Amino acid sequence: MKNVLVTGGAGFIGSNFVRYLLDASRESQLQVVNLDALTYAGSLENLRDLPRPERHTFIQGDICNRDLVRDLLRRHQIDTIVHFAAETHVDRSILSPEPFIQTNVIGTFTLLEAARKYWLEKKALPLEQVRFHHVSTDEVYGTLKPEDPAFSETTPYAPNSPYAASKASSDHLARSYNHTYQLPLTISNCSNNYGPRQFPEKLIPLIILNALTGKPLPVYGDGQQIRDWLFVTDHCEAIHKIITQGRSGETYNIGGNNQPANLTIVETVCDLLDELQPLAEPHRSLIKFVTDRPGHDRRYAMNISKIKRELGWQPRYSLTDGLLATVQWMLANPDWVAAIQKQREYQTWLDKNYDKR
Ligand code: NAD
Ligand code: TYD
């Protein structure tokens, strides 16, 4: 791995991965090219104070732009693509699915085609030195009943939201490029991430931010839905292991080994804030049950025995340590919070999603 193209590297997980890669490359000559369209979810604030910034090149652009992607691969002699760029929020996909099809399906197709042409047709680099890694989600597997076993790599796909369906489509395309053309490729399906630099439309940063400003904490339905939570740095480490040691053609499930109910997550964040930044009333008094999400998946859980067995990866952060680190990061970075709160688009989203709930 010498010249890495990271797509979506100004978003939450992508920017954490760029940081991880630059840090991990202390001894190597690794160069990172970061392609990101800077949608509402991406921000240059996420790329402040990178380690080894001289090894990082930021390009603002769309992964659906075929000429741009082709030129980037050639100009930077890209040997590794780590593909994060996506529309990622389920609630937005319910209110407005089209950008999900465009970026997640067409964008992934555009990248796969560019890689196929550059690596396989032009034979620009030795095949054993190239890798396309496609970053995906556990949501492609659908929802679990309480007694069902956790999702494994062989669980049939049953996506329920437009977001999950668009990611499932992109997974199928990625898989087919390996099967048909032998494009060196891996896929990872990961559970819900949380941690520094997550856009506060997702549950955990939204709850922290609302709690800090004394606003209601919206819990959908009965709050008993279950997610499998993973601290973002653990996800970055898992992806790095897959790229460097994973077998081409394989899918790896990644998860956090914990499955609390949403309400428990919200209450835990409240209790942490009561200690770190007390209000007159306990933060739990801000909890407000609101209308449920249509088609809301009840339960996700990941079986991570394959990545553990084959690559020796398992999460390092417990949920308690990860939540504390996330709350502390938010408190220590008021400039980052202020920059997002200033975005008119963010306020528009909050009005659109929560006003009539
Ligand atoms: P995010 O929404 O925080 O960031 C997405 C980034 O992609 C943004 O920087 C955005 O500007 C960029 N982007 C969007 N459309 C683009 C386009 N057309 N061209 C170029 N850039 C574009 O997302 P995230 O939470 O960091 O998720 C990253 C990846 O990980 C996604 O593929 C997502 O499906 C996957 N994933 C996320 C989670 C999670 O809990 N957040 C869990 C599992 C998998
Ligand atoms: P989210 O962070 O949007 O991730 P995903 O839908 O990809 O799992 O939501 C996590 C869980 O929290 C999900 O069950 C929906 C729920 N949720 C709320 O209860 N309130 C909210 O305001 C949000 C954004 C999510």
Coordinates of C-alpha atoms and ligand atoms in Angstrom, one line a residue:
M1 CA 0.0 0.0 0.0
K2 CA 1.7 3.2 -1.2
N3 CA -0.8 5.5 -2.8
V4 CA -4.2 5.3 -1.2
L5 CA -7.4 6.9 -2.4
V6 CA -9.9 7.4 0.4
T7 CA -13.3 8.5 -0.7
G8 CA -15.5 10.4 1.8
G9 CA -12.5 11.2 3.9
A10 CA -14.0 14.5 5.2
G11 CA -16.9 12.6 6.8
F12 CA -17.1 11.0 10.2
I13 CA -15.4 7.5 9.7
G14 CA -13.4 8.6 6.6
S15 CA -11.7 11.4 8.4
N16 CA -10.9 9.2 11.4
F17 CA -9.5 6.6 9.0
V18 CA -7.3 9.2 7.2
R19 CA -5.9 10.2 10.6
Y20 CA -5.4 6.5 11.5
L21 CA -3.6 5.8 8.2
L22 CA -1.3 8.8 8.4
D23 CA -0.5 7.9 12.0
A24 CA 0.1 4.2 11.2
S25 CA 2.3 5.1 8.2
R26 CA 5.1 6.7 10.3
E27 CA 7.7 4.4 8.9
S28 CA 6.4 4.2 5.3
Q29 CA 6.2 6.4 2.3
L30 CA 2.4 6.2 2.2
Q31 CA 0.5 9.0 0.4
V32 CA -3.2 9.6 1.0
V33 CA -5.5 11.2 -1.6
N34 CA -8.8 12.2 -0.1
L35 CA -11.7 12.6 -2.5
D36 CA -14.8 14.2 -0.9
A37 CA -17.7 16.2 -2.3
L38 CA -18.1 18.1 1.0
T39 CA -21.9 17.5 1.2
Y40 CA -23.6 18.7 4.4
A41 CA -22.0 15.7 6.2
G42 CA -18.4 16.4 5.1
S43 CA -16.2 19.2 6.5
L44 CA -12.7 20.4 6.3
E45 CA -13.0 20.9 10.1
N46 CA -12.7 17.2 10.3
L47 CA -9.2 17.4 8.7
R48 CA -7.7 20.0 11.0
D49 CA -4.3 19.1 12.6
L50 CA -3.7 15.9 10.7
P51 CA -0.6 13.9 11.6
R52 CA 2.0 14.1 8.7
P53 CA -0.1 16.5 6.6
E54 CA 2.5 16.5 3.9
R55 CA 1.3 13.0 3.0
H56 CA -2.3 14.1 2.5
T57 CA -3.9 15.6 -0.6
F58 CA -7.5 16.8 -0.4
I59 CA -9.6 16.9 -3.6
Q60 CA -13.1 18.3 -3.5
G61 CA -15.1 16.3 -6.0
D62 CA -17.9 13.8 -6.7
I63 CA -17.3 10.1 -6.9
C64 CA -19.9 10.0 -9.7
N65 CA -17.5 12.2 -11.8
R66 CA -16.0 9.5 -14.1
D67 CA -13.3 11.7 -15.6
L68 CA -12.2 13.1 -12.3
V69 CA -11.9 9.6 -10.7
R70 CA -10.1 8.2 -13.8
D71 CA -7.6 11.0 -13.7
L72 CA -7.0 10.7 -10.0
L73 CA -6.1 7.0 -10.2
R74 CA -3.7 7.7 -13.1
R75 CA -2.1 10.9 -11.8
H76 CA -1.5 9.5 -8.2
Q77 CA -0.8 5.9 -9.3
I78 CA -3.4 4.7 -6.8
D79 CA -2.9 1.1 -5.7
T80 CA -5.5 1.0 -2.9
I81 CA -9.0 2.4 -2.8
V82 CA -10.9 2.6 0.5
H83 CA -14.4 3.6 -0.3
F84 CA -16.4 5.4 2.4
A85 CA -18.2 8.1 0.5
A86 CA -21.9 7.7 0.8
E87 CA -25.2 9.2 1.9
T88 CA -25.5 7.6 5.3
H89 CA -28.6 8.7 7.3
V90 CA -31.6 6.4 7.3
D91 CA -34.1 9.2 8.2
R92 CA -32.9 11.3 5.3
S93 CA -33.2 8.3 3.0
I94 CA -36.8 8.0 4.0
L95 CA -37.6 11.6 3.3
S96 CA -35.5 11.9 0.1
P97 CA -34.1 8.7 -1.3
E98 CA -32.7 9.9 -4.6
P99 CA -29.2 11.1 -3.5
F100 CA -28.7 7.6 -1.9
I101 CA -29.2 5.9 -5.3
Q102 CA -26.9 8.4 -7.0
T103 CA -24.0 8.4 -4.6
N104 CA -24.2 4.9 -3.1
V105 CA -25.1 3.0 -6.3
I106 CA -23.9 5.1 -9.2
G107 CA -20.9 6.4 -7.3
T108 CA -19.7 3.0 -6.3
F109 CA -20.2 1.7 -9.8
T110 CA -18.1 4.7 -11.1
L111 CA -15.2 3.8 -8.8
L112 CA -15.3 0.1 -9.6
E113 CA -15.3 0.8 -13.3
A114 CA -12.3 3.2 -12.9
A115 CA -10.4 0.6 -10.9
R116 CA -11.2 -2.1 -13.4
K117 CA -10.0 0.0 -16.3
Y118 CA -6.8 1.3 -14.6
W119 CA -5.7 -1.9 -12.8
L120 CA -7.1 -4.7 -15.1
E121 CA -7.3 -3.2 -18.6
K122 CA -4.3 -0.8 -18.6
K123 CA -2.4 -3.2 -16.2
A124 CA -1.0 0.0 -14.7
L125 CA 0.3 -1.8 -11.5
P126 CA 1.2 -5.4 -10.5
L127 CA -2.2 -7.0 -9.5
E128 CA -0.9 -8.4 -6.2
Q129 CA -0.2 -4.8 -5.1
V130 CA -3.8 -3.4 -5.6
R131 CA -6.9 -3.6 -3.5
F132 CA -10.4 -2.0 -3.6
H133 CA -12.0 -2.0 -0.1
H134 CA -15.7 -1.3 0.0
V135 CA -17.0 -0.1 3.4
S136 CA -20.6 -1.2 4.1
T137 CA -23.1 -1.6 6.9
D138 CA -24.9 -4.3 8.9
E139 CA -28.2 -2.7 7.8
V140 CA -28.0 -4.7 4.5
Y141 CA -29.0 -7.8 6.5
G142 CA -32.3 -6.3 7.7
T143 CA -33.7 -6.8 11.2
L144 CA -33.5 -9.5 13.9
K145 CA -36.1 -10.9 16.2
P146 CA -35.1 -11.2 19.9
E147 CA -34.3 -14.9 19.6
D148 CA -32.5 -14.7 16.2
P149 CA -28.7 -15.4 16.0
A150 CA -26.5 -12.4 15.2
F151 CA -25.8 -11.6 11.5
S152 CA -22.9 -13.5 10.0
E153 CA -21.2 -13.1 6.6
T154 CA -23.6 -15.6 5.1
T155 CA -26.9 -14.1 6.4
P156 CA -29.1 -13.4 3.3
Y157 CA -29.5 -9.7 2.4
A158 CA -32.9 -8.1 3.4
P159 CA -32.4 -4.4 3.4
N160 CA -35.4 -2.4 4.8
S161 CA -34.7 1.3 4.3
P162 CA -33.7 3.1 1.1
Y163 CA -30.3 3.7 2.7
A164 CA -29.8 0.0 3.4
A165 CA -31.1 -1.0 0.0
S166 CA -28.7 1.4 -1.7
K167 CA -25.7 0.0 0.3
A168 CA -26.9 -3.5 -0.5
S169 CA -26.9 -2.7 -4.2
S170 CA -23.3 -1.3 -3.9
D171 CA -22.2 -4.4 -2.1
H172 CA -23.6 -6.6 -4.8
L173 CA -21.8 -4.6 -7.5
A174 CA -18.5 -4.7 -5.6
R175 CA -18.8 -8.5 -5.1
S176 CA -19.6 -9.0 -8.8
Y177 CA -16.4 -7.1 -9.9
N178 CA -14.4 -9.5 -7.9
H179 CA -16.2 -12.6 -9.1
T180 CA -16.4 -11.6 -12.8
Y181 CA -13.2 -9.6 -13.4
Q182 CA -11.1 -10.8 -10.4
L183 CA -10.7 -7.2 -9.3
P184 CA -8.8 -7.6 -6.0
L185 CA -11.5 -6.5 -3.5
T186 CA -12.7 -6.9 0.0
I187 CA -16.0 -5.8 1.7
S188 CA -16.7 -5.0 5.3
N189 CA -20.1 -4.8 6.9
C190 CA -19.9 -2.8 10.2
S191 CA -22.4 -2.0 12.9
N192 CA -23.3 1.5 14.2
N193 CA -20.2 3.6 14.8
Y194 CA -19.9 6.5 17.3
G195 CA -17.0 8.8 18.4
P196 CA -15.3 12.1 17.6
R197 CA -16.4 14.0 14.5
Q198 CA -19.8 12.2 13.9
F199 CA -22.3 14.5 12.3
P200 CA -25.0 15.3 15.0
E201 CA -27.9 13.9 13.0
K202 CA -27.1 10.4 14.2
L203 CA -28.3 9.3 17.6
I204 CA -25.3 9.7 19.9
P205 CA -23.9 13.1 18.8
L206 CA -27.4 14.5 18.5
I207 CA -28.3 13.5 22.1
I208 CA -25.0 14.9 23.4
L209 CA -25.5 18.2 21.6
N210 CA -29.1 18.6 22.5
A211 CA -28.4 17.7 26.1
L212 CA -25.6 20.3 26.3
T213 CA -28.0 23.0 25.1
G214 CA -30.9 21.8 27.3
K215 CA -33.0 20.7 24.3
P216 CA -35.4 17.7 24.2
L217 CA -33.7 14.3 23.6
P218 CA -35.9 12.6 21.0
V219 CA -36.3 8.8 21.4
Y220 CA -38.1 7.1 18.6
G221 CA -41.0 4.8 19.5
D222 CA -40.5 2.9 22.7
G223 CA -36.7 3.3 22.7
Q224 CA -36.2 -0.5 22.9
Q225 CA -34.6 -0.9 19.5
I226 CA -31.2 -2.5 19.6
R227 CA -28.0 -1.6 17.8
D228 CA -24.5 -3.0 18.0
W229 CA -22.2 0.0 18.9
L230 CA -18.5 0.3 17.8
F231 CA -16.1 3.1 18.7
V232 CA -14.8 4.6 15.4
T233 CA -11.1 3.9 16.0
D234 CA -11.8 0.2 16.4
H235 CA -13.5 0.3 13.0
C236 CA -10.5 2.1 11.5
E237 CA -8.2 -0.6 12.9
A238 CA -10.4 -3.4 11.5
I239 CA -10.4 -1.9 8.0
H240 CA -6.6 -1.5 8.1
K241 CA -6.3 -5.1 9.0
I242 CA -8.6 -6.2 6.2
I243 CA -6.7 -4.1 3.6
T244 CA -3.3 -5.4 4.7
Q245 CA -4.1 -9.0 5.7
G246 CA -7.6 -9.8 4.5
R247 CA -8.2 -12.2 1.6
S248 CA -9.4 -10.8 -1.6
G249 CA -13.0 -11.8 -2.5
E250 CA -14.0 -12.0 1.2
T251 CA -16.5 -10.1 3.3
Y252 CA -15.8 -9.4 7.0
N253 CA -18.4 -8.4 9.6
I254 CA -17.2 -5.9 12.1
G255 CA -19.1 -5.1 15.4
G256 CA -18.7 -3.9 18.9
N257 CA -19.8 -6.9 20.9
N258 CA -22.5 -5.0 22.8
Q259 CA -26.2 -4.5 22.1
P260 CA -27.9 -2.0 24.4
A261 CA -31.4 -0.6 23.8
N262 CA -31.5 3.0 22.4
L263 CA -33.0 4.2 25.6
T264 CA -30.1 2.8 27.6
I265 CA -27.7 4.7 25.3
V266 CA -29.5 7.9 25.9
E267 CA -29.7 7.5 29.6
T268 CA -26.0 6.6 29.8
V269 CA -25.1 9.8 27.9
C270 CA -27.4 11.8 30.3
D271 CA -25.7 10.3 33.4
L272 CA -22.2 11.1 32.0
L273 CA -23.2 14.7 31.4
D274 CA -24.7 14.9 34.9
E275 CA -21.2 14.3 36.1
L276 CA -19.2 16.3 33.6
Q277 CA -21.6 19.3 33.0
P278 CA -24.5 19.2 35.5
L279 CA -27.7 21.2 34.8
A280 CA -30.2 22.3 37.5
E281 CA -32.3 19.2 36.6
P282 CA -30.9 15.7 35.7
H283 CA -30.3 15.4 31.9
R284 CA -32.7 12.5 31.9
S285 CA -35.6 14.9 32.4
L286 CA -35.0 16.1 28.8
I287 CA -35.9 12.7 27.3
K288 CA -38.9 12.9 25.0
F289 CA -40.5 9.9 23.3
V290 CA -41.5 10.8 19.7
T291 CA -43.2 9.2 16.7
D292 CA -41.3 6.2 15.5
R293 CA -39.3 6.0 12.2
P294 CA -41.3 4.2 9.5
G295 CA -40.1 0.7 8.9
H296 CA -37.7 1.0 11.9
D297 CA -35.4 -2.0 12.2
R298 CA -35.9 -3.5 15.7
R299 CA -32.6 -5.2 16.4
Y300 CA -29.1 -5.5 14.9
A301 CA -26.3 -7.8 16.2
M302 CA -23.0 -8.8 14.6
N303 CA -21.2 -12.1 14.8
I304 CA -17.5 -11.1 14.5
S305 CA -15.9 -14.5 14.9
K306 CA -14.6 -14.5 11.3
I307 CA -12.5 -11.3 11.6
K308 CA -11.4 -12.4 15.0
R309 CA -10.3 -15.8 13.9
E310 CA -8.7 -14.8 10.5
L311 CA -7.2 -11.4 11.3
G312 CA -7.0 -11.4 15.1
W313 CA -9.2 -8.2 15.4
Q314 CA -11.6 -7.4 18.2
P315 CA -12.8 -4.2 19.6
R316 CA -10.6 -2.4 22.2
Y317 CA -13.1 0.1 23.5
S318 CA -15.9 -0.9 25.9
L319 CA -19.2 1.0 25.4
T320 CA -18.6 2.9 28.7
D321 CA -15.1 4.0 27.7
G322 CA -16.1 4.9 24.2
L323 CA -19.1 7.0 25.3
L324 CA -17.0 8.8 27.8
A325 CA -14.3 9.5 25.2
T326 CA -17.0 10.8 22.8
V327 CA -18.6 13.1 25.3
Q328 CA -15.2 14.4 26.4
W329 CA -14.2 15.1 22.8
M330 CA -17.4 17.0 22.2
L331 CA -16.8 19.1 25.3
A332 CA -13.2 19.8 24.4
N333 CA -14.0 20.8 20.8
P334 CA -16.6 23.7 21.0
D335 CA -15.3 25.2 17.7
W336 CA -16.2 22.0 15.8
V337 CA -19.6 22.0 17.4
A338 CA -20.1 25.7 16.7
A339 CA -19.2 25.2 13.0
I340 CA -21.9 22.6 12.5
Q341 CA -24.5 24.5 14.5
K342 CA -23.9 27.5 12.2
Q343 CA -24.8 25.4 9.1
R344 CA -28.2 26.5 7.9
E345 CA -28.7 23.1 6.4
Y346 CA -28.4 21.4 9.8
Q347 CA -31.1 23.6 11.4
T348 CA -33.3 22.9 8.4
W349 CA -32.8 19.2 8.9
L350 CA -33.8 19.4 12.6
D351 CA -37.0 21.3 11.7
K352 CA -37.9 18.9 8.9
N353 CA -37.3 15.7 10.9
Y354 CA -38.4 16.6 14.4
D355 CA -40.9 19.5 14.3
K356 CA -44.0 17.4 13.5
R357 CA -42.9 14.2 15.4
Ligands
NAD1 P1 -20.8 10.5 6.8 O1 -22.2 10.8 6.3 O2 -20.3 11.1 8.1 O3 -19.7 11.0 5.6 C1 -19.9 10.7 4.3 C2 -18.9 11.5 3.5 O4 -19.0 11.2 2.1 C3 -19.0 13.0 3.7 O5 -17.8 13.6 3.9 C4 -19.6 13.5 2.3 O6 -19.2 14.8 2.0 C5 -19.0 12.4 1.4 N1 -19.8 12.2 0.2 C6 -21.1 12.1 0.1 N2 -21.5 12.0 -1.2 C7 -20.4 12.1 -2.0 C8 -20.1 12.0 -3.4 N3 -21.1 11.8 -4.3 N4 -18.8 12.1 -3.8 C9 -17.8 12.3 -2.8 N5 -18.0 12.4 -1.5 C10 -19.3 12.2 -1.1 O7 -20.6 8.9 6.8 P2 -19.9 8.0 7.8 O8 -20.8 7.7 9.0 O9 -18.5 8.4 8.0 O10 -19.9 6.6 6.9 C11 -18.9 6.3 6.0 C12 -19.1 5.0 5.4 O11 -19.3 3.9 6.4 C13 -20.4 4.9 4.6 O12 -20.2 4.1 3.4 C14 -21.4 4.2 5.5 O13 -22.4 3.5 4.7 C15 -20.5 3.2 6.2 N6 -20.9 2.9 7.6 C16 -21.3 3.8 8.5 C17 -21.6 3.4 9.8 C18 -22.0 4.5 10.8 O14 -22.5 4.1 11.9 N7 -21.8 5.7 10.6 C19 -21.7 2.1 10.1 C20 -21.4 1.1 9.1 C21 -21.0 1.5 7.9
TYD2 P1 -29.0 6.4 13.8 O1 -27.9 7.0 14.6 O2 -29.8 7.3 12.9 O3 -28.4 5.1 13.1 P2 -29.1 3.9 12.3 O4 -30.5 4.3 11.9 O5 -28.3 3.8 11.1 O6 -29.1 2.7 13.2 O7 -30.1 5.8 14.9 C1 -29.7 4.8 15.8 C2 -30.9 4.4 16.5 O8 -31.4 5.5 17.3 C3 -32.0 3.9 15.6 O9 -32.7 2.9 16.2 C4 -33.0 5.2 15.5 C5 -32.8 5.8 16.9 N1 -32.9 7.3 17.0 C6 -33.7 7.9 17.9 O10 -34.4 7.2 18.7 N2 -33.8 9.2 17.9 C7 -33.2 10.0 17.0 O11 -33.3 11.3 17.1 C8 -32.3 9.4 16.1 C9 -31.5 10.2 15.1 C10 -32.2 8.0 16.1

